[in-house]
Coordinates of C-alpha atoms in Angstrom, one line a residue:
Chain A
M1 CA 0.0 0.0 0.0
I2 CA 1.2 3.5 -0.8
K3 CA 1.0 6.1 1.9
A4 CA 0.5 9.3 0.2
Y5 CA 1.7 11.5 3.0
D6 CA 4.8 10.3 4.7
D7 CA 7.9 12.0 6.0
E8 CA 9.6 11.8 2.6
Y9 CA 6.6 13.6 1.0
F10 CA 6.8 16.5 3.4
M11 CA 10.6 16.6 3.4
R12 CA 10.4 17.0 -0.4
Q13 CA 8.2 20.1 0.3
A14 CA 10.8 21.4 2.6
L15 CA 13.4 20.8 -0.1
E16 CA 11.2 22.9 -2.5
E17 CA 11.7 25.7 -0.1
A18 CA 15.4 25.1 0.0
Y19 CA 15.6 25.4 -3.8
Q20 CA 13.7 28.6 -3.5
A21 CA 16.4 29.9 -1.1
L22 CA 19.0 28.9 -3.6
E23 CA 17.3 30.9 -6.3
E24 CA 17.5 33.9 -4.0
D25 CA 21.2 33.2 -3.4
E26 CA 20.6 32.3 0.3
I27 CA 22.1 29.3 2.1
P28 CA 19.6 26.7 0.8
V29 CA 17.6 25.5 3.8
G30 CA 13.9 25.1 3.8
A31 CA 11.2 24.1 6.2
V32 CA 7.5 23.3 6.4
V33 CA 5.1 22.8 9.4
V34 CA 2.5 20.1 9.0
S35 CA -0.7 19.6 10.9
K36 CA -3.0 16.6 10.1
D37 CA -1.3 16.0 6.7
R38 CA -1.6 19.6 5.7
I39 CA 1.1 22.2 5.3
I40 CA 0.3 25.2 7.5
G41 CA 3.5 27.0 7.4
R42 CA 6.5 27.3 5.0
G43 CA 9.8 29.1 5.1
H44 CA 13.2 29.2 3.6
N45 CA 16.3 30.9 4.8
Q46 CA 16.2 34.6 4.2
T47 CA 19.0 36.0 6.4
E48 CA 20.6 37.9 3.5
R49 CA 17.5 39.3 2.0
L50 CA 16.0 40.4 5.3
N51 CA 19.4 41.4 6.8
D52 CA 18.4 39.4 9.8
V53 CA 20.2 36.5 11.5
T54 CA 17.0 35.3 13.0
A55 CA 15.4 34.7 9.6
H56 CA 16.2 31.0 9.4
A57 CA 13.8 28.7 7.6
E58 CA 12.5 27.1 10.8
M59 CA 11.8 30.4 12.5
L60 CA 9.8 31.7 9.5
A61 CA 7.9 28.4 9.2
I62 CA 7.0 28.4 12.9
T63 CA 5.8 32.0 12.8
A64 CA 3.7 31.3 9.6
A65 CA 2.2 28.2 11.2
A66 CA 1.3 30.0 14.4
N67 CA -0.3 32.8 12.3
Y68 CA -2.4 30.2 10.4
L69 CA -3.5 28.5 13.7
G70 CA -4.2 31.8 15.4
G71 CA -2.3 30.5 18.5
K72 CA 1.4 30.3 19.3
Y73 CA 1.6 26.6 20.2
L74 CA 2.2 24.0 17.5
R75 CA 1.1 20.9 19.5
D76 CA 0.3 18.0 17.2
C77 CA 2.4 19.5 14.4
T78 CA 5.5 18.3 12.7
L79 CA 8.4 20.5 11.4
Y80 CA 10.3 19.2 8.4
V81 CA 13.6 21.0 7.8
T82 CA 16.4 20.2 5.3
L83 CA 19.2 20.8 7.8
E84 CA 19.5 19.9 11.5
P85 CA 18.3 23.0 13.5
C86 CA 20.8 25.3 15.1
N87 CA 20.7 26.2 18.8
M88 CA 18.4 29.2 18.1
C89 CA 15.9 27.2 16.1
A90 CA 15.9 24.2 18.5
G91 CA 15.1 26.8 21.3
A92 CA 12.2 28.1 19.3
L93 CA 10.9 24.6 18.6
F94 CA 11.1 23.9 22.3
W95 CA 8.9 27.0 23.1
S96 CA 6.5 26.0 20.3
Q97 CA 5.7 22.7 22.0
I98 CA 5.8 21.1 18.6
S99 CA 5.3 17.3 18.7
K100 CA 7.8 16.1 16.1
V101 CA 10.9 17.4 14.2
V102 CA 12.2 15.7 11.1
Y103 CA 15.5 16.9 9.5
A104 CA 17.4 15.8 6.5
A105 CA 21.1 16.5 6.7
A106 CA 23.0 16.6 10.0
D107 CA 24.9 19.9 10.8
E108 CA 28.0 18.7 12.6
K109 CA 29.3 22.3 13.1
R110 CA 26.2 24.3 14.1
G111 CA 23.5 21.7 14.8
F112 CA 21.8 21.8 18.2
L113 CA 22.6 18.1 18.9
K114 CA 26.2 19.0 19.6
G115 CA 25.5 22.7 20.1
G116 CA 23.8 22.2 23.5
S117 CA 20.3 23.6 22.9
K118 CA 17.5 21.1 23.6
L119 CA 14.1 20.2 22.2
H120 CA 11.4 19.2 24.7
P121 CA 12.0 15.6 26.0
K122 CA 8.6 14.6 24.6
N123 CA 9.5 15.9 21.2
Q124 CA 10.0 13.1 18.7
L125 CA 13.1 13.6 16.5
V126 CA 13.9 11.9 13.2
G127 CA 17.0 12.6 11.1
G128 CA 18.2 11.5 7.7
I129 CA 15.1 11.8 5.5
L130 CA 16.4 12.8 2.0
R131 CA 19.7 13.6 3.6
D132 CA 21.8 13.1 0.5
E133 CA 19.8 15.5 -1.6
S134 CA 19.9 18.2 1.1
S135 CA 23.6 17.7 1.7
S136 CA 24.4 18.0 -2.1
L137 CA 22.4 21.1 -2.4
L138 CA 24.3 22.8 0.5
K139 CA 27.7 21.5 -0.7
E140 CA 27.1 22.9 -4.2
F141 CA 26.0 26.2 -2.8
F142 CA 29.1 26.6 -0.7
K143 CA 31.4 25.4 -3.5
S144 CA 29.9 28.1 -5.8
K145 CA 30.7 30.7 -3.2
R146 CA 34.4 29.9 -2.9
Chain B
M1 CA 33.3 61.9 37.5
I2 CA 29.9 60.8 36.4
K3 CA 29.7 58.5 33.3
A4 CA 26.5 59.4 31.6
Y5 CA 26.2 56.2 29.7
D6 CA 27.0 53.1 31.6
D7 CA 25.5 49.6 31.8
E8 CA 23.0 50.7 34.4
Y9 CA 21.7 53.6 32.2
F10 CA 21.0 51.2 29.3
M11 CA 19.6 48.5 31.5
R12 CA 17.1 51.1 32.7
Q13 CA 16.1 51.6 29.1
A14 CA 15.6 47.8 28.8
L15 CA 13.5 48.0 31.9
E16 CA 11.4 50.6 30.3
E17 CA 10.6 48.1 27.6
A18 CA 9.8 45.5 30.2
Y19 CA 7.3 47.9 31.8
Q20 CA 5.8 48.3 28.4
A21 CA 5.4 44.6 28.1
L22 CA 3.7 44.5 31.5
E23 CA 1.2 47.1 30.3
E24 CA 0.4 44.9 27.4
D25 CA -0.1 41.9 29.8
E26 CA 3.0 40.2 28.4
I27 CA 5.7 38.5 30.5
P28 CA 7.7 41.7 31.4
V29 CA 11.0 41.3 29.7
G30 CA 12.6 44.1 27.7
A31 CA 15.8 44.6 25.7
V32 CA 17.8 47.3 23.9
V33 CA 20.7 47.1 21.5
V34 CA 23.3 49.8 21.8
S35 CA 26.0 51.0 19.4
K36 CA 28.4 53.7 20.4
D37 CA 26.3 54.9 23.3
R38 CA 23.2 55.0 21.1
I39 CA 20.1 52.8 21.2
I40 CA 19.6 51.3 17.8
G41 CA 17.1 48.7 18.6
R42 CA 14.4 48.1 21.2
G43 CA 12.0 45.3 22.0
H44 CA 9.8 43.8 24.6
N45 CA 8.3 40.4 24.9
Q46 CA 5.2 40.1 22.5
T47 CA 4.6 36.4 22.4
E48 CA 0.9 36.8 23.3
R49 CA 0.1 39.8 21.1
L50 CA 1.9 38.4 18.1
N51 CA 0.9 34.8 18.8
D52 CA 4.5 33.9 18.2
V53 CA 6.9 32.0 20.5
T54 CA 9.8 33.6 18.7
A55 CA 8.8 37.2 19.7
H56 CA 11.1 37.5 22.7
A57 CA 12.4 40.9 23.6
E58 CA 15.9 40.0 22.4
M59 CA 14.8 38.7 19.0
L60 CA 12.8 41.8 18.3
A61 CA 15.6 44.1 19.4
I62 CA 18.2 42.2 17.3
T63 CA 15.9 42.5 14.2
A64 CA 15.3 46.2 14.9
A65 CA 19.0 46.9 15.3
A66 CA 19.9 45.0 12.1
N67 CA 17.3 47.0 10.3
Y68 CA 18.7 50.2 11.6
L69 CA 22.3 49.2 10.6
G70 CA 21.2 47.8 7.2
G71 CA 23.3 44.7 7.9
K72 CA 22.7 41.6 9.8
Y73 CA 25.8 41.6 12.1
L74 CA 25.8 43.5 15.4
R75 CA 29.6 43.6 15.9
D76 CA 30.6 46.3 18.4
C77 CA 27.1 46.4 19.8
T78 CA 25.8 45.5 23.2
L79 CA 22.5 43.9 24.0
Y80 CA 20.9 44.8 27.4
V81 CA 18.1 42.5 28.5
T82 CA 16.2 42.3 31.8
L83 CA 16.3 38.5 32.0
E84 CA 19.0 36.0 31.1
P85 CA 18.5 35.0 27.5
C86 CA 16.9 31.5 26.7
N87 CA 18.5 29.0 24.4
M88 CA 16.8 30.5 21.4
C89 CA 17.9 34.1 22.1
A90 CA 21.4 33.0 23.0
G91 CA 21.5 31.2 19.6
A92 CA 20.4 34.4 17.9
L93 CA 23.0 36.5 19.7
F94 CA 25.6 34.0 18.7
W95 CA 24.7 34.4 15.0
S96 CA 24.6 38.2 15.3
Q97 CA 28.2 38.3 16.3
I98 CA 27.3 40.9 19.0
S99 CA 30.2 41.9 21.2
K100 CA 28.6 42.1 24.6
V101 CA 25.5 40.9 26.4
V102 CA 24.3 42.4 29.7
Y103 CA 21.4 40.9 31.6
A104 CA 19.7 41.8 34.8
A105 CA 18.0 38.8 36.5
A106 CA 19.2 35.2 36.1
D107 CA 16.8 32.6 34.7
E108 CA 17.5 29.4 36.6
K109 CA 14.9 27.5 34.7
R110 CA 15.1 28.5 31.1
G111 CA 18.3 30.5 30.9
F112 CA 20.9 29.5 28.3
L113 CA 23.7 29.3 30.9
K114 CA 22.2 26.0 32.3
G115 CA 20.2 25.4 29.1
G116 CA 23.1 24.5 27.0
S117 CA 23.0 27.1 24.2
K118 CA 26.1 29.2 23.8
L119 CA 27.2 32.7 23.0
H120 CA 30.4 33.2 21.0
P121 CA 33.5 32.6 23.1
K122 CA 34.6 36.2 22.3
N123 CA 31.3 37.5 23.5
Q124 CA 31.5 39.5 26.8
L125 CA 28.8 38.6 29.3
V126 CA 27.8 40.6 32.3
G127 CA 25.0 39.6 34.7
G128 CA 23.2 41.2 37.6
I129 CA 22.8 44.9 36.5
L130 CA 19.5 46.1 38.1
R131 CA 18.7 42.4 38.9
D132 CA 16.4 43.1 41.8
E133 CA 14.1 45.5 40.0
S134 CA 13.8 43.1 37.1
S135 CA 13.2 40.1 39.4
S136 CA 10.5 41.9 41.3
L137 CA 8.7 42.9 38.1
L138 CA 8.7 39.3 36.9
K139 CA 7.6 37.9 40.3
E140 CA 4.8 40.4 40.6
F141 CA 3.6 39.5 37.1
F142 CA 3.5 35.8 37.8
K143 CA 1.9 36.3 41.2
S144 CA -0.9 38.4 39.6
K145 CA -1.5 35.5 37.1
R146 CA -2.0 32.8 39.8

């Protein structure tokens, strides 16, 4: 049986956002927030365009989803993001009370898993979904900048 | 000799922002960003009004200061905040490359010092400026909510 909406499906949507960032010459990271198999918030990295270090994909997607819901908590929602969240974004996800976080590529250097910030202990965490595609996208971007 | 602009002077400005939050029935935390003895960004907690867990005083002040400067980095700037930053805000301050962070009251429960998030090692950190006034403000707020 085919499950129409699975983690890979939504991660592909997050990757669409990452490609959008790439088009805007931003570090290509994208995120979506999903509630009941429906995307209720999207975001891609816009730190350059907005001149704002806080404009990470996750932050924008969290804000968009909360706007959609009309409430600040994202209980029973899942965030899909193409790169392991940083300390800032993990902190925001903690505050949001989101249920699940799925990321594609690990971020050995700036990811929260080594960085020290924490998700809520009840938060489900899944890594590695479409990791290779996300990693390649980031590597190509940084290579082009050298 | 009297130094007109010292940490206490700017912390009092951050406290003004915290009182503004209180008036809006928000958890009373305020922040200002200072560059060359001039306030270039202000913010107070607006998580309720904006329905947004990311709308902490520090985040709004960082964004405002970057807007003012027309660039995302806050090198040679100081952030004054009335409560020790959380993991999210410390992560944002890390990305901003800000030079100095001054906070008033410690946050034993949700502060970054125990929470795990990190400022940049070069970042100067000062705690305790006008701590008692900030603590009292927060205590009174939470008491009124019980």
